[in-house]
CSV table of C-alpha atoms in Angstrom, one decimal:
chain,number,residue,atom,x,y,z
E,1,MET,CA,-9.4,-12.6,46.0
E,2,LYS,CA,-12.1,-12.6,48.6
E,3,ARG,CA,-12.4,-16.4,48.3
E,4,LEU,CA,-8.6,-16.7,48.6
E,5,LEU,CA,-8.5,-14.7,51.8
E,6,SER,CA,-11.4,-16.7,53.2
E,7,GLY,CA,-9.6,-19.9,52.5
E,8,ILE,CA,-6.5,-18.6,54.1
E,9,SER,CA,-8.4,-17.6,57.2
E,10,ALA,CA,-10.0,-21.0,57.5
E,11,LEU,CA,-6.7,-22.7,57.2
E,12,ALA,CA,-5.1,-20.4,59.7
E,13,VAL,CA,-7.8,-21.3,62.2
E,14,ALA,CA,-7.4,-25.0,61.5
E,15,ALA,CA,-3.6,-24.7,61.9
E,16,ALA,CA,-4.1,-22.9,65.2
E,17,LEU,CA,-6.3,-25.6,66.5
E,18,LEU,CA,-3.9,-28.3,65.4
E,19,ALA,CA,-0.8,-26.7,66.8
E,20,GLY,CA,-1.6,-27.3,70.4
E,21,PRO,CA,0.8,-26.5,73.3
E,22,ALA,CA,4.0,-27.4,71.5
E,23,LEU,CA,7.4,-25.8,71.9
E,24,ALA,CA,9.1,-24.7,68.7
E,25,CYS,CA,12.0,-25.9,66.6
E,26,THR,CA,12.7,-26.1,62.8
E,27,ARG,CA,14.8,-28.5,60.7
E,28,THR,CA,15.6,-28.3,57.0
E,29,LEU,CA,17.5,-30.5,54.6
E,30,TYR,CA,19.3,-29.0,51.6
E,31,VAL,CA,21.0,-30.8,48.6
E,32,GLY,CA,23.1,-28.8,46.2
E,33,ASP,CA,25.6,-28.9,43.4
E,34,GLY,CA,28.3,-31.6,43.8
E,35,ASN,CA,26.3,-33.7,46.1
E,36,LEU,CA,26.5,-31.1,48.9
E,37,VAL,CA,24.1,-32.0,51.7
E,38,LEU,CA,23.4,-29.6,54.6
E,39,THR,CA,21.0,-30.0,57.5
E,40,GLY,CA,19.9,-26.9,59.3
E,41,ARG,CA,18.2,-26.8,62.7
E,42,ASN,CA,16.8,-24.1,65.1
E,43,MET,CA,16.5,-24.9,68.8
E,44,ASP,CA,13.5,-22.9,70.1
E,45,TRP,CA,12.9,-23.1,73.8
E,46,LYS,CA,11.4,-21.0,76.5
E,47,GLU,CA,14.6,-20.7,78.5
E,48,ASP,CA,18.3,-21.2,78.3
E,49,MET,CA,19.1,-25.0,78.2
E,50,SER,CA,22.7,-24.8,79.5
E,51,SER,CA,23.8,-26.2,76.2
E,52,ASN,CA,27.4,-27.2,75.5
E,53,LEU,CA,29.2,-28.9,72.6
E,54,TRP,CA,30.7,-32.3,73.0
E,55,ILE,CA,33.1,-34.5,71.1
E,56,LEU,CA,32.1,-38.1,71.8
E,57,PRO,CA,34.5,-40.8,70.4
E,58,SER,CA,33.6,-44.2,69.2
E,59,GLY,CA,34.0,-47.2,71.5
E,60,MET,CA,32.0,-45.6,74.3
E,61,THR,CA,29.9,-48.1,76.4
E,62,ARG,CA,26.4,-46.9,76.9
E,63,ASN,CA,23.1,-47.9,78.3
E,64,GLY,CA,19.5,-46.7,77.9
E,65,ALA,CA,19.3,-45.0,81.3
E,66,ALA,CA,16.1,-46.8,82.2
E,67,GLY,CA,16.8,-49.0,85.1
E,68,PRO,CA,18.1,-52.6,85.4
E,69,ASN,CA,16.6,-53.7,82.0
E,70,SER,CA,18.3,-50.9,80.0
E,71,ALA,CA,19.4,-51.5,76.5
E,72,GLU,CA,23.2,-51.6,76.2
E,73,TRP,CA,25.5,-50.8,73.3
E,74,THR,CA,29.0,-49.6,72.4
E,75,SER,CA,29.2,-46.7,70.0
E,76,LYS,CA,30.4,-47.6,66.5
E,77,TYR,CA,30.8,-44.0,65.4
E,78,GLY,CA,32.1,-40.9,67.1
E,79,SER,CA,30.0,-37.7,67.0
E,80,VAL,CA,29.8,-34.0,67.8
E,81,VAL,CA,26.6,-33.2,69.7
E,82,VAL,CA,24.9,-30.3,71.5
E,83,SER,CA,23.6,-31.1,75.0
E,84,GLY,CA,20.5,-29.9,76.6
E,85,TYR,CA,20.5,-29.3,80.4
E,86,GLU,CA,23.6,-31.6,80.3
E,87,ALA,CA,21.0,-34.4,80.4
E,88,GLY,CA,21.0,-35.6,76.8
E,89,SER,CA,22.0,-35.0,73.2
E,90,THR,CA,19.6,-32.7,71.4
E,91,ASP,CA,21.4,-32.4,68.0
E,92,GLY,CA,24.5,-33.7,66.3
E,93,MET,CA,26.4,-35.4,63.5
E,94,ASN,CA,28.5,-38.5,63.5
E,95,GLU,CA,31.7,-39.2,61.6
E,96,LYS,CA,29.8,-40.8,58.7
E,97,GLY,CA,27.7,-37.7,58.1
E,98,MET,CA,24.6,-39.0,59.8
E,99,VAL,CA,22.7,-36.1,61.4
E,100,ALA,CA,20.0,-36.4,64.1
E,101,ASN,CA,17.8,-33.7,65.5
E,102,LEU,CA,15.3,-33.9,68.4
E,103,LEU,CA,12.3,-31.6,68.2
E,104,TYR,CA,9.2,-31.2,70.4
E,105,LEU,CA,5.9,-32.8,69.4
E,106,ALA,CA,3.1,-32.4,71.9
E,107,GLU,CA,1.1,-35.2,70.3
E,108,SER,CA,3.7,-37.9,71.1
E,109,GLN,CA,2.2,-41.0,72.8
E,110,TYR,CA,4.7,-43.8,73.4
E,111,PRO,CA,3.8,-47.5,73.2
E,112,LYS,CA,3.1,-49.7,76.2
E,113,PRO,CA,6.2,-51.7,77.1
E,114,VAL,CA,6.6,-55.1,75.7
E,115,GLN,CA,8.0,-57.8,78.0
E,116,GLY,CA,11.3,-59.1,76.9
E,117,LYS,CA,12.5,-55.9,75.2
E,118,PRO,CA,15.2,-53.8,76.8
E,119,ASP,CA,14.3,-50.3,78.0
E,120,LEU,CA,15.5,-46.9,76.8
E,121,SER,CA,15.1,-43.4,78.2
E,122,LEU,CA,14.1,-40.9,75.5
E,123,SER,CA,17.1,-38.8,76.6
E,124,THR,CA,19.3,-41.4,74.8
E,125,TRP,CA,17.3,-41.8,71.6
E,126,LEU,CA,19.2,-39.4,69.5
E,127,GLN,CA,22.6,-40.6,70.7
E,128,TYR,CA,21.6,-44.2,70.0
E,129,ALA,CA,21.0,-43.3,66.4
E,130,LEU,CA,24.3,-41.4,66.0
E,131,ASP,CA,26.3,-44.2,67.8
E,132,ASN,CA,24.9,-47.0,65.7
E,133,PHE,CA,24.0,-46.0,62.2
E,134,ALA,CA,25.9,-44.6,59.2
E,135,THR,CA,22.9,-44.1,56.9
E,136,VAL,CA,19.2,-43.3,57.2
E,137,ALA,CA,18.2,-46.5,55.5
E,138,GLU,CA,20.2,-48.5,58.0
E,139,ALA,CA,18.6,-46.7,60.9
E,140,VAL,CA,15.1,-47.0,59.6
E,141,GLU,CA,15.6,-50.8,59.0
E,142,ALA,CA,16.7,-51.2,62.6
E,143,LEU,CA,14.4,-48.8,64.4
E,144,ARG,CA,11.3,-50.0,62.5
E,145,ARG,CA,11.6,-53.3,64.4
E,146,GLU,CA,11.2,-51.2,67.7
E,147,PRO,CA,14.1,-53.0,69.4
E,148,PHE,CA,13.4,-51.3,72.8
E,149,ASN,CA,10.7,-50.0,75.1
E,150,VAL,CA,10.8,-46.2,75.2
E,151,PHE,CA,10.2,-44.3,78.4
E,152,ALA,CA,9.9,-40.5,78.5
E,153,PRO,CA,11.1,-38.8,81.8
E,154,ALA,CA,10.1,-35.2,82.5
E,155,LEU,CA,12.7,-32.7,81.4
E,156,PRO,CA,14.8,-30.9,84.0
E,157,ASN,CA,12.5,-27.8,83.7
E,158,GLY,CA,9.4,-29.9,84.3
E,159,ALA,CA,8.2,-30.0,80.7
E,160,PRO,CA,7.1,-33.4,79.3
E,161,SER,CA,9.6,-35.0,76.9
E,162,THR,CA,7.2,-35.4,74.0
E,163,LEU,CA,9.7,-35.5,71.2
E,164,HIS,CA,10.1,-36.7,67.6
E,165,LEU,CA,13.3,-37.4,65.8
E,166,SER,CA,14.7,-36.4,62.3
E,167,LEU,CA,17.5,-38.2,60.6
E,168,SER,CA,19.5,-37.3,57.5
E,169,ASP,CA,22.7,-38.7,55.9
E,170,ALA,CA,25.4,-37.7,53.4
E,171,SER,CA,23.3,-39.0,50.5
E,172,GLY,CA,20.4,-36.6,51.2
E,173,ASP,CA,18.2,-39.4,52.5
E,174,SER,CA,15.8,-38.4,55.3
E,175,ALA,CA,13.5,-39.9,57.9
E,176,ILE,CA,11.0,-38.5,60.5
E,177,LEU,CA,10.2,-40.7,63.4
E,178,GLU,CA,7.2,-40.1,65.6
E,179,TYR,CA,5.2,-42.0,68.2
E,180,VAL,CA,1.6,-41.3,67.4
E,181,ASN,CA,-1.3,-43.0,69.4
E,182,GLY,CA,1.2,-45.4,70.9
E,183,LYS,CA,2.7,-46.5,67.5
E,184,LEU,CA,6.0,-45.7,65.8
E,185,VAL,CA,5.3,-43.9,62.5
E,186,ILE,CA,8.3,-43.4,60.1
E,187,HIS,CA,8.3,-41.1,57.1
E,188,HIS,CA,11.3,-42.1,55.0
E,189,GLY,CA,12.4,-40.5,51.8
E,190,LYS,CA,14.5,-37.7,50.3
E,191,GLN,CA,11.3,-35.6,49.9
E,192,TYR,CA,11.0,-35.0,53.6
E,193,VAL,CA,13.2,-32.0,53.8
E,194,VAL,CA,11.3,-29.8,56.4
E,195,MET,CA,10.2,-30.6,59.9
E,196,THR,CA,8.8,-28.4,62.7
E,197,ASN,CA,6.5,-29.4,65.5
E,198,SER,CA,2.7,-29.9,65.8
E,199,PRO,CA,0.6,-31.2,64.3
E,200,ILE,CA,1.8,-34.7,63.5
E,201,TYR,CA,3.9,-35.0,60.3
E,202,SER,CA,1.2,-36.3,58.0
E,203,GLU,CA,-1.0,-33.3,58.9
E,204,GLN,CA,1.9,-30.9,58.4
E,205,LEU,CA,2.4,-32.3,54.9
E,206,ALA,CA,-1.3,-31.7,54.1
E,207,LEU,CA,-1.2,-28.1,55.4
E,208,ASN,CA,2.0,-27.4,53.5
E,209,ALA,CA,0.4,-28.8,50.2
E,210,TYR,CA,-2.2,-26.0,50.6
E,211,TRP,CA,0.4,-23.3,50.9
E,212,LYS,CA,2.3,-24.7,47.9
E,213,GLY,CA,-0.9,-24.3,45.9
E,214,ILE,CA,-1.1,-20.6,46.8
E,215,GLY,CA,2.6,-20.0,46.0
E,216,GLY,CA,5.1,-18.4,48.3
E,217,LEU,CA,5.4,-15.3,46.2
E,218,THR,CA,1.7,-14.7,46.5
E,219,PHE,CA,1.2,-15.2,50.3
E,220,LEU,CA,3.0,-17.0,53.1
E,221,PRO,CA,1.7,-17.5,56.7
E,222,GLY,CA,3.6,-15.3,59.1
E,223,THR,CA,3.0,-16.4,62.6
E,224,ASN,CA,5.5,-18.3,64.9
E,225,ARG,CA,3.3,-21.4,64.9
E,226,ALA,CA,4.9,-24.6,63.7
E,227,ALA,CA,2.6,-25.1,60.7
E,228,ASP,CA,3.4,-21.5,59.5
E,229,ARG,CA,7.1,-22.0,60.0
E,230,PHE,CA,6.9,-25.3,58.1
E,231,ALA,CA,5.3,-23.5,55.1
E,232,ARG,CA,7.8,-20.6,55.2
E,233,ALA,CA,10.8,-22.9,55.6
E,234,SER,CA,9.6,-25.1,52.7
E,235,PHE,CA,9.3,-22.1,50.3
E,236,LEU,CA,12.6,-20.5,51.3
E,237,LEU,CA,14.5,-23.8,51.1
E,238,GLY,CA,13.1,-24.4,47.6
E,239,ALA,CA,14.1,-20.8,46.6
E,240,ILE,CA,17.7,-20.7,47.5
E,241,PRO,CA,20.3,-21.5,44.8
E,242,ARG,CA,21.6,-25.0,44.3
E,243,GLU,CA,24.8,-23.9,42.5
E,244,LYS,CA,27.2,-20.9,42.6
E,245,ASP,CA,25.3,-17.6,42.6
E,246,LYS,CA,27.2,-15.1,40.4
E,247,ASN,CA,25.4,-12.2,42.2
E,248,TYR,CA,27.1,-13.0,45.6
E,249,ILE,CA,29.9,-15.6,45.1
E,250,GLN,CA,32.6,-12.9,44.8
E,251,SER,CA,32.2,-12.0,48.5
E,252,VAL,CA,32.0,-15.6,49.7
E,253,PRO,CA,35.3,-16.8,51.3
E,254,GLU,CA,37.4,-18.6,48.7
E,255,GLN,CA,34.5,-18.1,46.3
E,256,SER,CA,33.4,-21.5,47.6
E,257,PHE,CA,30.0,-22.9,46.7
E,258,THR,CA,30.0,-24.8,50.0
E,259,TYR,CA,30.4,-21.7,52.0
E,260,GLN,CA,27.7,-19.9,49.9
E,261,ALA,CA,25.3,-22.8,50.6
E,262,VAL,CA,26.0,-22.8,54.3
E,263,ALA,CA,25.3,-19.1,54.4
E,264,SER,CA,22.0,-19.7,52.4
E,265,VAL,CA,20.8,-22.4,54.7
E,266,LEU,CA,21.8,-20.4,57.8
E,267,SER,CA,19.8,-17.5,56.2
E,268,VAL,CA,16.7,-19.7,55.9
E,269,MET,CA,17.1,-20.8,59.5
E,270,ARG,CA,17.4,-17.3,60.7
E,271,ALA,CA,14.3,-16.3,58.6
E,272,VAL,CA,12.2,-18.8,60.4
E,273,SER,CA,13.6,-18.1,63.9
E,274,VAL,CA,11.7,-16.6,66.7
E,275,PRO,CA,13.4,-13.4,68.0
E,276,LEU,CA,15.2,-13.8,71.3
E,277,GLY,CA,13.1,-12.7,74.3
E,278,ILE,CA,9.7,-12.9,72.6
E,279,THR,CA,7.0,-14.1,75.0
E,280,THR,CA,3.3,-14.5,74.4
E,281,PRO,CA,1.5,-14.6,77.8
E,282,ASP,CA,-1.6,-16.5,76.5
E,283,GLN,CA,0.5,-18.8,74.3
E,284,PRO,CA,3.4,-20.1,76.3
E,285,ASN,CA,4.1,-22.6,73.5
E,286,ILE,CA,5.8,-19.9,71.4
E,287,SER,CA,9.5,-19.9,72.3
E,288,SER,CA,12.6,-17.9,71.3
E,289,THR,CA,15.3,-19.4,69.1
E,290,ILE,CA,18.3,-19.9,71.3
E,291,TRP,CA,20.7,-21.5,68.9
E,292,ARG,CA,21.0,-22.9,65.4
E,293,THR,CA,23.2,-25.5,63.7
E,294,VAL,CA,24.1,-26.3,60.1
E,295,SER,CA,25.7,-29.8,59.5
E,296,ASP,CA,27.8,-30.1,56.3
E,297,GLN,CA,27.4,-33.8,55.7
E,298,LYS,CA,29.7,-34.0,52.7
E,299,ASN,CA,32.7,-32.2,54.2
E,300,LEU,CA,31.9,-33.2,57.9
E,301,VAL,CA,31.8,-29.7,59.4
E,302,TYR,CA,29.4,-28.8,62.2
E,303,TYR,CA,28.4,-25.1,62.4
E,304,PHE,CA,26.9,-23.6,65.6
E,305,ASP,CA,25.2,-20.2,65.6
E,306,SER,CA,24.0,-18.8,69.0
E,307,ALA,CA,21.2,-16.2,69.4
E,308,THR,CA,23.0,-14.7,72.4
E,309,ARG,CA,26.4,-14.0,71.1
E,310,PRO,CA,27.8,-12.4,67.9
E,311,ASN,CA,29.8,-15.1,66.2
E,312,THR,CA,29.1,-18.3,64.3
E,313,PHE,CA,31.8,-21.0,64.9
E,314,TRP,CA,32.3,-24.6,63.7
E,315,VAL,CA,34.0,-27.9,64.3
E,316,SER,CA,35.9,-29.7,61.4
E,317,PHE,CA,35.8,-33.4,61.9
E,318,ASP,CA,39.2,-33.8,60.2
E,319,LYS,CA,40.7,-32.0,63.1
E,320,ILE,CA,39.3,-34.1,66.0
E,321,ASP,CA,40.0,-37.6,67.3
E,322,LEU,CA,37.0,-39.9,67.3
E,323,LYS,CA,38.9,-43.2,67.5
E,324,ALA,CA,38.0,-45.6,70.3
E,325,GLY,CA,39.9,-44.7,73.4
E,326,ALA,CA,40.2,-41.0,72.6
E,327,PRO,CA,39.1,-38.6,75.3
E,328,VAL,CA,35.6,-37.1,75.6
E,329,LYS,CA,35.9,-33.4,75.1
E,330,LYS,CA,33.7,-30.4,75.8
E,331,LEU,CA,33.4,-26.9,74.6
E,332,THR,CA,31.7,-24.9,77.3
E,333,ILE,CA,29.3,-22.2,76.1
E,334,GLN,CA,26.7,-22.2,78.8
E,335,GLY,CA,28.3,-19.3,80.6
E,336,GLY,CA,28.2,-16.9,77.6
E,337,GLU,CA,31.7,-17.8,76.3
E,338,VAL,CA,32.4,-16.3,72.8
E,339,PHE,CA,34.1,-18.3,70.1
E,340,SER,CA,34.6,-17.8,66.4
E,341,GLY,CA,36.0,-19.7,63.4
E,342,GLU,CA,37.2,-23.3,63.7
E,343,THR,CA,37.1,-24.4,67.4
E,344,SER,CA,38.2,-28.0,67.6
E,345,GLY,CA,41.4,-27.0,69.4
E,346,GLN,CA,39.4,-25.3,72.1
E,347,PHE,CA,37.5,-28.3,73.4
E,348,LYS,CA,38.8,-29.6,76.7
E,349,PRO,CA,38.8,-33.1,78.1
E,350,ALA,CA,35.8,-33.7,80.4
E,351,GLU,CA,33.7,-36.3,82.1
E,352,PRO,CA,30.8,-37.1,79.8
E,353,PHE,CA,27.4,-35.8,80.9
E,354,LYS,CA,24.9,-38.3,82.3
E,355,PHE,CA,21.7,-39.0,80.3
E,356,LEU,CA,18.5,-38.2,82.1
E,357,PRO,CA,17.2,-41.4,83.5
E,358,ALA,CA,13.7,-42.8,83.1
E,359,THR,CA,11.7,-45.0,85.4
E,360,PRO,CA,10.1,-47.9,83.5
E,361,ARG,CA,6.3,-48.2,84.0
């Protein structure tokens, strides 16, 4: 036992050193009975991000918001997204069940620009993926070629936009994209079901392998650091049921396995959340969870759970118009508005937000 505790202490120190000054987020990917695929995500941030929900139809003309040489495209697929600071899409799902999540990664280092390539502000990276790809495999094939130069503007609150991107699709496929030491690194495969922040993903996997060896019923790391949340989320995600649970299904609406699974995933995300208002003066990298999402990629339902109001609500894609020419619509939540249940009918036509521009080097 003494040796075990010594090993745990050593790993905790190593994880602390690796974690660095990152801001927190967590993403999980669940696959259950009947090919049900759910992606859960926590947005952890040190302040309110003035987030709102948006319905963005297909056929929208976009550019990379990086000056005269910006990449240009027209969205193939419509999507529902959550904005951050009304300056970019931070999380969302498109009409094909493709989900994208932007998380903070302090170690991000972007490549030097290559002459002849178009430019892209990092604020448009997630939306580019949702607009253009129906599957993870399709996205990885295209993005591996690095079709644009990436430029990272400072966020509206002054924080650097050092970010990495997770993708998942309706088949349960997954990819993690990071810029490490100036190179794009892609981890692609259905085994990549959890993502947090620092350290880089390859080191997270190594740390998590240690905790798997100990076993989650024996000991789990309990701090708010990314490496600890990664280990806890991995254990909890593996422990929740993949089929109807006779102990609880009776009280689930319609005795539906889908609703049970959404509740299970949301429970995992809440279990790895950072309570609202927690501050650590000597560790400003630890941030409160301000909202959570669960994307049902089989049934195309996008759930939103705020830390600052009492109700979870959702958007059913079969109730919204994502055809080319349909209006952009917005559900305003930045002022503390309260919603519950299915909310597609409460979105209002709005001018789309402007992506945060970057200045090419």
